[in-house]
């Protein structure tokens, strides 16, 4: 037990120490010093997580540090919950995190603020660990807000660019809109259960009947929080803009870890979601709609990071669709494989951008498979994985989700298969335009240094072989991850998704064939591109709409941003300047008149009287006190 | 004895400054006196056993029920900690941002502190009133002498407006005292024992409440605040927002809730509605403010609206959260107005349009400001978070939709604070003419001021129970009296 407590405290403490050392020593540390230190601390945190994982006995351990907020009957401890779910997330966060830290040493070494970068990246890791390790909603919320802050800071890392600062603020404010839901859900749950501890709430929730209106309310509000953090409709427009941050940040925060926090929260409270079928169907359909939204917009993007950003939006939609269908462990499995291949894709994109001296437009790439061989091969592995080609990891996780949605709602299944075809299209378009054909730009491509390619190779191995973690029964596997996670929450343990084996084979064959056909079609379009095309003069309406991201940003600007700004200015120019201040001025004028009148009686120095009054009172006080 | 010493200490130190005019040394003497006062407050806190304390009780003008009664309970102690903690900072801020003649300025600040300590120690309504009005006097001089543009008209307006509330308060106290059984007494204990008829409570509530509503201020009694905060010299603004506004919250607890509980019960939905509306209104206005100082002034008003609304929820979370937040808001406002002044000193103006990109020139100041911004938007593990969390719980317990309105502030707060941070610190440098040349990063003095404040912010944010435990007992007592209401 003491060992568990020590390790569980070290896991978040190590990156926090890194934040302090790299942050306060930022002028003294060399680029490699700061990067090496930060990486080593996250790697050490990974080792501690691994030790906890290996020593895990299937029981839930609460590591109580101190009482945080106590008022009346409210007692919120600062405590960690070590169970299968938090352990699994800790491994992902610190494991992928250390690889991306390592990569960043190469990627960021020329930046003058590299130590600050690592301090913030470590702070992010600390916050993310608090988020997944918290034993109650409020400790999770510390991490929840912490990752939001780090995301804000890192999106605007190059702070002299106003567009980047705007993107950072947009991310934070949109997340805060989700947080309204999160805070209200927490207050609701506290008043319903008298506690915010996960274990107690999940125990007590068992006594409630399904469809209890307060549970429906709480799950919907929690889901609002999740849509903000995990970039689901309608709160998703911040994520593509978040690509303004350095590429390792996009890989770690805006693909592999932070954006999965929303799903983590849903899985953490899966018991509640199981009690709210209404919410579940909303989660399912928001997930499906987001998967389609991201996949369609990804089709026409030309910025390599934007394509990947919309792809992330789309894949997160899959995860929520899984949760909505009650297949929480498949959602978590997709979190895992997605962390592997999406981190790899972003780091690969970073390597390409690095090779081309900052170029991000895929129209000015091409033919890079010869010059950046490691990047190309690893990127290919990741592309195959995300497209869902067997036997790579993405195939198993995506197919599990497709099977679960088939069982829940065939229409949702059909739409997700369609989104899978779109995924294959935009990913292979990206792959072909970047690495195939001939080079259409003017830089001198070169492969990235070893410190950047080693993480690529490790992630490629994981992306390729990650499927074994949860090999389905039809392949003779044991769905290990599902069984491992099952004790962590009743919602996970109650999953019942057994389709007949023949149906499962049929579904798999169908989606695989459709995806392969799509890839072939993509090849005919982009496989041998040699020239740079200009913008087509006239695009069909639908294509134009999709290329403009369904006009969502424009819609929000017209509906919220501009009216808010207008109200803000007019509350001041009318409410304050024309109404409130003249009212006081009226009082002032009346008083002035009074003062003029008084002036005739007295000397008129109000101040002098006040001063006299003060002295008088004090003297009076003293005399009284002495005399008594 | 020690309570009287606490009040007299800053006052006598102020007299010494006026008598000997030690020039620049005045700041050191004032700082020492205020630190000593803080030490005394800490001593009171340390030796406090959780029950109300009466230190001195002597008749003064017995005919009017005026007694010289000093004492404190947990709530008063919290306010004493607020006053004791912040005055050394407010006085210390004069090192980097001198306002004017140091002897006079520091004497005035010490007089103000003395009066404020008196307000929170008084256990007799007349005594409370005297200190309440006395505290205004030194601030009046500070503003009149060293304010900015239109200082004369704004100061007079502010003074008369608050005096108006004060007169209503005086009248109400006199009225209530006369209702006590002979021999009349204005002691808090005597007034709390009153059971005024409902029709009296309904109007008496407003005459009592007015002074406090203006003092905080809450909507629509706020119109003096933005212009006064903006015009006042930095130290004056700090005293007004960080400490004097809290007299409003405190007065509501010790007088309004005690004398007219049924009147408060009758009107409290109105007060909550106005306060919350004002909180949202001020937060929305803050977003597009062009003047940095006025922006912070509106942010202060927004926070006050939330605190006032929470105080009237009449449940443990709301009231504890509101009182806790009184301290947190004080620390926040002192740090924010200090940063405003530091930026204005460099830019030569409060206008946000003249700032921007300053992080390039002053990365350390940017980091300090970032910490303060985090506290302003109540990130968890900063001081403001537990308060807001409790307030939202209080609002939720009262009414779910009210909680929605309150929680909307976490979005609005982030909108205006991050925008302000961006407009000061981020973006390209050198928008205005010949800027970015003379801009120096935070120096030792500024670190010496802001780092301890930030440390307090984080420590209390991590261990809020230290503060929350102070008010546990008194809040429970208040709730007990509320449950006895018909």
CSV table of N, CA and C in Angstrom, one decimal, chain A residues 26-27 66-74 76 78 113 138 141-142 145 149 152-153 159-160 162 165-166 169 172-173 176-177 179-180 183-184 186-188 190-191 196 221 564-565 567-569 571-572 575-576 580-581 584-585 587-588 591 607-608 610-611 614 617-618 620-622 624-625 628, chain B residues 1 4 8 11 58-60 68 111 130 134 137 140-141 157 159-161 222-224 226-227 281 284-285 287-289 294 298 316-317 320 359-360 364 370 377-381 385-386 389-390 392-393 396-397 403-404 407 410-412 414-415 418-419 421-422 426-428 461-465 468:
chain,number,residue,atom,x,y,z
A,26,UNK,N,14.8,28.5,-17.0
A,26,UNK,CA,14.7,28.6,-18.5
A,26,UNK,C,15.9,29.4,-19.1
A,27,UNK,N,16.5,30.3,-18.3
A,27,UNK,CA,17.6,31.1,-18.9
A,27,UNK,C,18.9,30.3,-18.7
A,66,UNK,N,-4.9,14.8,1.0
A,66,UNK,CA,-5.4,15.7,2.1
A,66,UNK,C,-6.8,16.1,1.7
A,67,UNK,N,-7.5,16.7,2.7
A,67,UNK,CA,-8.8,17.2,2.4
A,67,UNK,C,-8.7,18.5,1.8
A,68,UNK,N,-9.4,18.7,0.6
A,68,UNK,CA,-9.2,19.9,-0.2
A,68,UNK,C,-10.2,20.9,0.2
A,69,UNK,N,-11.5,20.7,0.0
A,69,UNK,CA,-12.5,21.7,0.3
A,69,UNK,C,-13.5,21.1,1.2
A,70,UNK,N,-13.7,21.6,2.4
A,70,UNK,CA,-14.7,21.1,3.4
A,70,UNK,C,-15.6,22.2,3.9
A,71,UNK,N,-16.8,22.1,3.6
A,71,UNK,CA,-17.8,23.0,4.1
A,71,UNK,C,-19.1,22.3,4.4
A,72,UNK,N,-19.6,22.5,5.6
A,72,UNK,CA,-20.8,21.8,6.0
A,72,UNK,C,-20.7,20.3,5.7
A,73,UNK,N,-21.6,19.7,4.9
A,73,UNK,CA,-21.5,18.3,4.7
A,73,UNK,C,-20.6,18.0,3.5
A,74,UNK,N,-20.1,19.0,2.9
A,74,UNK,CA,-19.2,18.8,1.7
A,74,UNK,C,-17.8,18.5,2.1
A,76,UNK,N,-14.4,17.4,0.1
A,76,UNK,CA,-13.8,16.9,-1.2
A,76,UNK,C,-12.4,16.7,-1.0
A,78,UNK,N,-8.5,15.6,-1.8
A,78,UNK,CA,-7.5,15.6,-2.9
A,78,UNK,C,-6.9,14.2,-2.9
A,113,UNK,N,12.8,29.8,-27.1
A,113,UNK,CA,12.0,29.6,-25.9
A,113,UNK,C,11.8,28.1,-25.6
A,138,UNK,N,-14.0,16.6,-8.8
A,138,UNK,CA,-13.4,17.9,-8.7
A,138,UNK,C,-11.9,17.9,-8.9
A,141,UNK,N,-11.4,17.7,-12.4
A,141,UNK,CA,-11.7,19.1,-12.9
A,141,UNK,C,-10.4,20.0,-12.8
A,142,UNK,N,-9.6,19.7,-11.8
A,142,UNK,CA,-8.3,20.5,-11.7
A,142,UNK,C,-7.5,20.2,-13.0
A,145,UNK,N,-9.1,21.7,-16.2
A,145,UNK,CA,-8.8,23.1,-16.5
A,145,UNK,C,-7.4,23.3,-16.7
A,149,UNK,N,-5.6,25.2,-19.8
A,149,UNK,CA,-4.7,26.2,-19.7
A,149,UNK,C,-3.4,26.0,-20.6
A,152,UNK,N,-4.1,26.3,-24.2
A,152,UNK,CA,-4.2,27.7,-24.5
A,152,UNK,C,-2.8,28.3,-24.7
A,153,UNK,N,-1.9,28.0,-23.7
A,153,UNK,CA,-0.5,28.5,-23.7
A,153,UNK,C,0.2,28.0,-24.9
A,159,UNK,N,3.7,33.7,-29.6
A,159,UNK,CA,2.7,34.6,-29.2
A,159,UNK,C,2.7,36.0,-29.9
A,160,UNK,N,3.7,36.2,-30.8
A,160,UNK,CA,3.7,37.4,-31.5
A,160,UNK,C,2.7,37.4,-32.7
A,162,UNK,N,-0.9,37.3,-33.9
A,162,UNK,CA,-2.3,37.6,-33.3
A,162,UNK,C,-3.2,36.4,-33.6
A,165,UNK,N,-2.8,33.7,-31.1
A,165,UNK,CA,-3.4,34.1,-29.9
A,165,UNK,C,-4.9,34.0,-29.9
A,166,UNK,N,-5.5,34.4,-31.0
A,166,UNK,CA,-6.9,34.2,-31.2
A,166,UNK,C,-7.3,32.8,-31.1
A,169,UNK,N,-7.2,31.6,-27.5
A,169,UNK,CA,-8.4,32.1,-26.7
A,169,UNK,C,-9.6,31.4,-27.1
A,172,UNK,N,-9.8,28.1,-25.5
A,172,UNK,CA,-10.1,28.1,-24.0
A,172,UNK,C,-11.5,28.5,-23.8
A,173,UNK,N,-12.0,29.5,-24.5
A,173,UNK,CA,-13.4,29.9,-24.3
A,173,UNK,C,-14.4,28.8,-24.7
A,176,UNK,N,-14.5,26.4,-22.1
A,176,UNK,CA,-15.2,26.9,-20.9
A,176,UNK,C,-16.7,26.8,-21.1
A,177,UNK,N,-17.1,27.0,-22.3
A,177,UNK,CA,-18.6,26.8,-22.6
A,177,UNK,C,-18.9,25.3,-22.2
A,179,UNK,N,-17.3,23.7,-20.0
A,179,UNK,CA,-17.1,23.6,-18.6
A,179,UNK,C,-18.4,24.1,-17.8
A,180,UNK,N,-19.2,24.9,-18.4
A,180,UNK,CA,-20.4,25.3,-17.7
A,180,UNK,C,-21.2,24.0,-17.5
A,183,UNK,N,-19.4,22.0,-14.6
A,183,UNK,CA,-19.5,22.6,-13.3
A,183,UNK,C,-21.0,22.3,-12.8
A,184,UNK,N,-21.9,22.5,-13.7
A,184,UNK,CA,-23.3,22.3,-13.3
A,184,UNK,C,-23.6,20.8,-13.0
A,186,UNK,N,-21.4,18.7,-11.9
A,186,UNK,CA,-20.8,18.4,-10.6
A,186,UNK,C,-21.7,18.9,-9.5
A,187,UNK,N,-22.2,20.1,-9.6
A,187,UNK,CA,-23.1,20.5,-8.5
A,187,UNK,C,-24.3,19.7,-8.4
A,188,UNK,N,-24.9,19.3,-9.6
A,188,UNK,CA,-26.1,18.5,-9.5
A,188,UNK,C,-25.7,17.1,-8.9
A,190,UNK,N,-23.4,16.4,-6.8
A,190,UNK,CA,-23.1,16.6,-5.4
A,190,UNK,C,-24.4,16.7,-4.6
A,191,UNK,N,-25.4,17.4,-5.1
A,191,UNK,CA,-26.6,17.6,-4.4
A,191,UNK,C,-27.5,16.3,-4.4
A,196,UNK,N,-18.7,13.7,-4.3
A,196,UNK,CA,-18.3,13.7,-5.7
A,196,UNK,C,-17.3,12.6,-6.0
A,221,UNK,N,-25.2,17.2,-19.0
A,221,UNK,CA,-24.3,18.3,-18.7
A,221,UNK,C,-22.9,17.9,-18.8
A,564,UNK,N,-22.2,39.5,-29.4
A,564,UNK,CA,-21.7,39.6,-28.1
A,564,UNK,C,-20.8,40.9,-28.0
A,565,UNK,N,-20.0,41.1,-29.0
A,565,UNK,CA,-19.2,42.3,-29.1
A,565,UNK,C,-20.1,43.5,-29.1
A,567,UNK,N,-23.2,43.9,-28.0
A,567,UNK,CA,-23.8,44.0,-26.7
A,567,UNK,C,-22.8,44.6,-25.7
A,568,UNK,N,-21.6,44.1,-25.7
A,568,UNK,CA,-20.6,44.6,-24.8
A,568,UNK,C,-20.4,46.1,-25.0
A,569,UNK,N,-20.3,46.5,-26.3
A,569,UNK,CA,-20.0,48.0,-26.5
A,569,UNK,C,-21.3,48.8,-26.1
A,571,UNK,N,-23.9,48.0,-24.0
A,571,UNK,CA,-24.1,48.1,-22.6
A,571,UNK,C,-23.3,49.3,-22.0
A,572,UNK,N,-22.1,49.4,-22.5
A,572,UNK,CA,-21.3,50.5,-22.0
A,572,UNK,C,-21.7,51.9,-22.5
A,575,UNK,N,-26.0,51.9,-21.5
A,575,UNK,CA,-26.3,51.6,-20.2
A,575,UNK,C,-25.5,52.4,-19.2
A,576,UNK,N,-24.2,52.5,-19.4
A,576,UNK,CA,-23.4,53.1,-18.4
A,576,UNK,C,-23.3,54.6,-18.7
A,580,UNK,N,-26.5,55.3,-16.3
A,580,UNK,CA,-26.0,55.2,-15.0
A,580,UNK,C,-25.2,56.4,-14.5
A,581,UNK,N,-24.3,56.8,-15.3
A,581,UNK,CA,-23.4,57.9,-14.8
A,581,UNK,C,-24.2,59.2,-14.7
A,584,UNK,N,-25.8,59.4,-11.3
A,584,UNK,CA,-24.9,59.8,-10.2
A,584,UNK,C,-24.6,61.3,-10.4
A,585,UNK,N,-24.4,61.7,-11.6
A,585,UNK,CA,-24.0,63.1,-11.8
A,585,UNK,C,-25.2,64.0,-11.3
A,587,UNK,N,-27.1,63.3,-8.7
A,587,UNK,CA,-26.9,63.4,-7.3
A,587,UNK,C,-25.8,64.4,-7.0
A,588,UNK,N,-24.7,64.3,-7.8
A,588,UNK,CA,-23.6,65.2,-7.6
A,588,UNK,C,-24.0,66.7,-7.8
A,591,UNK,N,-26.0,67.9,-5.0
A,591,UNK,CA,-25.2,68.0,-3.8
A,591,UNK,C,-24.4,69.3,-3.9
A,607,UNK,N,-13.6,68.8,3.3
A,607,UNK,CA,-12.5,68.0,3.7
A,607,UNK,C,-12.1,68.4,5.1
A,608,UNK,N,-12.0,69.7,5.4
A,608,UNK,CA,-11.6,70.1,6.7
A,608,UNK,C,-12.5,69.6,7.8
A,610,UNK,N,-14.5,67.0,7.7
A,610,UNK,CA,-14.3,65.5,7.8
A,610,UNK,C,-13.1,65.2,8.7
A,611,UNK,N,-12.1,65.9,8.4
A,611,UNK,CA,-10.9,65.6,9.2
A,611,UNK,C,-11.1,66.0,10.7
A,614,UNK,N,-13.1,63.3,12.3
A,614,UNK,CA,-12.4,62.1,12.6
A,614,UNK,C,-11.6,62.3,13.9
A,617,UNK,N,-13.9,62.4,17.0
A,617,UNK,CA,-14.4,61.1,17.4
A,617,UNK,C,-13.4,60.3,18.2
A,618,UNK,N,-12.2,60.4,17.7
A,618,UNK,CA,-11.1,59.6,18.3
A,618,UNK,C,-10.8,60.2,19.7
A,620,UNK,N,-12.9,61.7,21.6
A,620,UNK,CA,-14.0,61.4,22.4
A,620,UNK,C,-13.9,59.9,22.9
A,621,UNK,N,-13.5,59.1,22.0
A,621,UNK,CA,-13.3,57.7,22.3
A,621,UNK,C,-12.3,57.5,23.4
A,622,UNK,N,-11.2,58.2,23.3
A,622,UNK,CA,-10.1,58.1,24.2
A,622,UNK,C,-10.5,58.6,25.6
A,624,UNK,N,-13.5,58.9,26.8
A,624,UNK,CA,-14.5,58.0,27.4
A,624,UNK,C,-13.8,56.8,28.0
A,625,UNK,N,-12.8,56.3,27.3
A,625,UNK,CA,-12.2,55.1,27.7
A,625,UNK,C,-11.3,55.3,29.0
A,628,UNK,N,-13.6,55.8,32.1
A,628,UNK,CA,-14.3,54.7,32.6
A,628,UNK,C,-13.5,53.8,33.5
B,1,UNK,N,-8.2,44.9,25.4
B,1,UNK,CA,-7.0,45.8,25.2
B,1,UNK,C,-6.4,45.6,23.9
B,4,UNK,N,-8.3,47.2,21.1
B,4,UNK,CA,-8.1,48.7,21.0
B,4,UNK,C,-6.7,49.0,20.4
B,8,UNK,N,-5.7,51.4,17.3
B,8,UNK,CA,-4.9,52.6,17.5
B,8,UNK,C,-3.6,52.5,16.9
B,11,UNK,N,-3.4,54.1,13.5
B,11,UNK,CA,-3.8,55.5,13.7
B,11,UNK,C,-2.7,56.3,14.3
B,58,UNK,N,-17.8,49.0,27.1
B,58,UNK,CA,-18.0,50.1,28.0
B,58,UNK,C,-19.1,51.0,27.5
B,59,UNK,N,-19.8,51.6,28.5
B,59,UNK,CA,-20.8,52.5,28.0
B,59,UNK,C,-20.2,53.8,27.5
B,60,UNK,N,-20.8,54.4,26.5
B,60,UNK,CA,-20.2,55.6,25.9
B,60,UNK,C,-21.2,56.7,25.9
B,68,UNK,N,-19.2,51.3,23.7
B,68,UNK,CA,-18.0,51.0,23.0
B,68,UNK,C,-17.7,49.5,23.2
B,111,UNK,N,-4.7,55.7,8.5
B,111,UNK,CA,-6.0,56.1,9.1
B,111,UNK,C,-7.1,55.3,8.5
B,130,UNK,N,-19.8,54.7,12.9
B,130,UNK,CA,-18.8,55.8,13.0
B,130,UNK,C,-17.6,55.3,12.2
B,134,UNK,N,-16.0,57.0,9.0
B,134,UNK,CA,-14.6,57.5,9.1
B,134,UNK,C,-13.7,56.9,8.1
B,137,UNK,N,-13.1,59.0,5.0
B,137,UNK,CA,-12.4,60.3,5.1
B,137,UNK,C,-11.0,60.3,4.5
B,140,UNK,N,-11.2,59.9,0.8
B,140,UNK,CA,-11.7,61.1,0.2
B,140,UNK,C,-10.5,62.1,-0.1
B,141,UNK,N,-9.6,62.2,0.9
B,141,UNK,CA,-8.5,63.1,0.7
B,141,UNK,C,-7.5,62.6,-0.4
B,157,UNK,N,-18.8,63.5,-6.1
B,157,UNK,CA,-20.0,62.7,-6.5
B,157,UNK,C,-19.9,61.4,-5.7
B,159,UNK,N,-18.3,60.7,-3.0
B,159,UNK,CA,-18.4,60.9,-1.6
B,159,UNK,C,-19.9,61.1,-1.2
B,160,UNK,N,-20.6,62.0,-1.9
B,160,UNK,CA,-22.0,62.3,-1.6
B,160,UNK,C,-22.9,61.1,-1.8
B,161,UNK,N,-22.6,60.3,-2.8
B,161,UNK,CA,-23.4,59.2,-3.2
B,161,UNK,C,-23.3,58.2,-2.0
B,222,UNK,N,-24.2,51.0,-8.7
B,222,UNK,CA,-22.7,50.9,-9.0
B,222,UNK,C,-22.2,52.1,-9.8
B,223,UNK,N,-23.0,53.1,-10.2
B,223,UNK,CA,-22.6,54.0,-11.2
B,223,UNK,C,-21.4,54.8,-10.8
B,224,UNK,N,-21.2,55.0,-9.4
B,224,UNK,CA,-20.0,55.8,-9.0
B,224,UNK,C,-18.7,55.0,-9.2
B,226,UNK,N,-17.1,52.6,-11.5
B,226,UNK,CA,-16.1,52.5,-12.5
B,226,UNK,C,-15.3,53.8,-12.7
B,227,UNK,N,-16.0,54.9,-12.6
B,227,UNK,CA,-15.3,56.2,-12.8
B,227,UNK,C,-14.4,56.5,-11.6
B,281,UNK,N,-23.7,41.6,-16.4
B,281,UNK,CA,-23.7,42.9,-17.1
B,281,UNK,C,-22.3,43.5,-17.0
B,284,UNK,N,-19.9,41.4,-19.1
B,284,UNK,CA,-20.0,41.6,-20.6
B,284,UNK,C,-19.4,43.0,-21.0
B,285,UNK,N,-19.6,44.0,-20.2
B,285,UNK,CA,-19.0,45.3,-20.5
B,285,UNK,C,-17.5,45.2,-20.5
B,287,UNK,N,-15.5,43.1,-21.4
B,287,UNK,CA,-14.9,42.6,-22.6
B,287,UNK,C,-14.4,43.7,-23.6
B,288,UNK,N,-15.2,44.7,-23.9
B,288,UNK,CA,-14.8,45.6,-24.9
B,288,UNK,C,-14.3,47.0,-24.3
B,289,UNK,N,-13.8,46.9,-23.0
B,289,UNK,CA,-13.3,48.1,-22.4
B,289,UNK,C,-11.9,48.5,-23.0
B,294,UNK,N,-10.3,50.5,-16.1
B,294,UNK,CA,-11.8,50.4,-16.0
B,294,UNK,C,-12.2,49.0,-16.2
B,298,UNK,N,-14.7,46.9,-13.7
B,298,UNK,CA,-15.9,46.2,-14.1
B,298,UNK,C,-15.7,44.7,-13.6
B,316,UNK,N,-25.3,27.0,3.4
B,316,UNK,CA,-23.9,26.9,3.9
B,316,UNK,C,-22.9,27.2,2.8
B,317,UNK,N,-23.2,26.6,1.6
B,317,UNK,CA,-22.2,26.7,0.5
B,317,UNK,C,-22.1,28.2,0.0
B,320,UNK,N,-20.7,30.6,2.9
B,320,UNK,CA,-19.2,30.4,3.1
B,320,UNK,C,-18.5,30.8,1.9
B,359,UNK,N,5.1,41.1,-23.8
B,359,UNK,CA,5.8,39.9,-23.3
B,359,UNK,C,7.2,39.8,-23.9
B,360,UNK,N,7.3,40.2,-25.1
B,360,UNK,CA,8.7,40.2,-25.7
B,360,UNK,C,9.7,40.9,-24.9
B,364,UNK,N,9.1,38.1,-17.7
B,364,UNK,CA,8.8,37.8,-16.3
B,364,UNK,C,7.5,38.4,-15.8
B,370,UNK,N,0.2,36.3,-15.8
B,370,UNK,CA,-0.5,35.0,-16.2
B,370,UNK,C,-1.0,34.3,-15.0
B,377,UNK,N,-9.7,34.1,-13.4
B,377,UNK,CA,-10.6,33.2,-14.1
B,377,UNK,C,-10.9,31.9,-13.3
B,378,UNK,N,-10.4,31.9,-12.0
B,378,UNK,CA,-10.7,30.9,-11.1
B,378,UNK,C,-10.3,29.5,-11.6
B,379,UNK,N,-9.0,29.4,-12.0
B,379,UNK,CA,-8.6,28.0,-12.3
B,379,UNK,C,-8.4,27.3,-11.0
B,380,UNK,N,-8.7,26.0,-11.0
B,380,UNK,CA,-8.6,25.2,-9.8
B,380,UNK,C,-7.1,25.3,-9.3
B,381,UNK,N,-7.0,25.2,-8.0
B,381,UNK,CA,-5.7,25.4,-7.2
B,381,UNK,C,-5.3,26.8,-7.2
B,385,UNK,N,-10.9,29.7,-7.0
B,385,UNK,CA,-11.7,28.6,-7.4
B,385,UNK,C,-12.6,28.0,-6.3
B,386,UNK,N,-12.1,27.7,-5.1
B,386,UNK,CA,-13.0,27.1,-4.1
B,386,UNK,C,-14.2,28.0,-3.8
B,389,UNK,N,-16.6,27.7,-6.7
B,389,UNK,CA,-17.3,26.4,-6.7
B,389,UNK,C,-18.4,26.4,-5.6
B,390,UNK,N,-18.0,26.9,-4.4
B,390,UNK,CA,-19.0,26.9,-3.3
B,390,UNK,C,-20.2,27.8,-3.7
B,392,UNK,N,-21.4,28.5,-6.6
B,392,UNK,CA,-22.2,27.8,-7.6
B,392,UNK,C,-23.1,26.7,-6.9
B,393,UNK,N,-22.5,26.1,-6.0
B,393,UNK,CA,-23.3,25.1,-5.2
B,393,UNK,C,-24.4,25.7,-4.5
B,396,UNK,N,-27.1,26.7,-6.8
B,396,UNK,CA,-27.8,25.5,-7.3
B,396,UNK,C,-28.8,25.0,-6.3
B,397,UNK,N,-28.3,25.0,-5.0
B,397,UNK,CA,-29.2,24.6,-4.0
B,397,UNK,C,-30.5,25.5,-3.9
B,403,UNK,N,-28.4,29.0,-10.9
B,403,UNK,CA,-27.0,28.5,-11.0
B,403,UNK,C,-26.5,28.6,-12.4
B,404,UNK,N,-27.4,28.4,-13.4
B,404,UNK,CA,-27.0,28.5,-14.8
B,404,UNK,C,-26.5,29.9,-15.1
B,407,UNK,N,-23.1,30.3,-13.4
B,407,UNK,CA,-21.9,29.6,-14.0
B,407,UNK,C,-21.6,30.2,-15.3
B,410,UNK,N,-18.2,31.8,-15.8
B,410,UNK,CA,-16.9,31.2,-16.0
B,410,UNK,C,-16.5,31.4,-17.5
B,411,UNK,N,-17.5,31.5,-18.3
B,411,UNK,CA,-17.2,31.8,-19.7
B,411,UNK,C,-16.9,33.3,-19.9
B,412,UNK,N,-17.8,34.1,-19.4
B,412,UNK,CA,-17.6,35.6,-19.6
B,412,UNK,C,-16.3,36.0,-19.0
B,414,UNK,N,-13.5,34.3,-18.6
B,414,UNK,CA,-12.4,33.9,-19.5
B,414,UNK,C,-12.4,34.8,-20.7
B,415,UNK,N,-13.5,35.2,-21.2
B,415,UNK,CA,-13.5,36.0,-22.4
B,415,UNK,C,-12.8,37.4,-22.1
B,418,UNK,N,-8.8,36.9,-20.7
B,418,UNK,CA,-7.8,36.5,-21.7
B,418,UNK,C,-7.6,37.5,-22.8
B,419,UNK,N,-8.7,38.2,-23.1
B,419,UNK,CA,-8.6,39.2,-24.1
B,419,UNK,C,-7.7,40.4,-23.6
B,421,UNK,N,-5.4,40.0,-21.3
B,421,UNK,CA,-4.0,39.5,-21.3
B,421,UNK,C,-3.4,39.6,-22.6
B,422,UNK,N,-4.2,39.2,-23.6
B,422,UNK,CA,-3.6,39.3,-25.0
B,422,UNK,C,-3.3,40.7,-25.4
B,426,UNK,N,0.5,40.0,-25.5
B,426,UNK,CA,0.8,39.2,-26.7
B,426,UNK,C,0.7,40.0,-28.0
B,427,UNK,N,0.9,39.3,-29.0
B,427,UNK,CA,0.9,40.0,-30.3
B,427,UNK,C,2.2,40.6,-30.7
B,428,UNK,N,2.2,41.3,-31.8
B,428,UNK,CA,3.5,42.0,-32.2
B,428,UNK,C,3.7,43.2,-31.4
B,461,UNK,N,-5.4,28.4,-2.4
B,461,UNK,CA,-6.1,27.6,-3.4
B,461,UNK,C,-6.0,26.1,-3.2
B,462,UNK,N,-4.8,25.7,-2.7
B,462,UNK,CA,-4.6,24.3,-2.4
B,462,UNK,C,-5.1,23.9,-1.1
B,463,UNK,N,-5.0,24.8,-0.1
B,463,UNK,CA,-5.5,24.5,1.2
B,463,UNK,C,-6.6,25.6,1.7
B,464,UNK,N,-7.7,25.6,1.0
B,464,UNK,CA,-8.7,26.6,1.3
B,464,UNK,C,-9.4,26.4,2.7
B,465,UNK,N,-9.3,25.2,3.2
B,465,UNK,CA,-9.9,24.9,4.5
B,465,UNK,C,-9.4,25.8,5.6
B,468,UNK,N,-11.8,28.5,5.2
B,468,UNK,CA,-13.2,28.1,5.3
B,468,UNK,C,-13.5,27.8,6.8
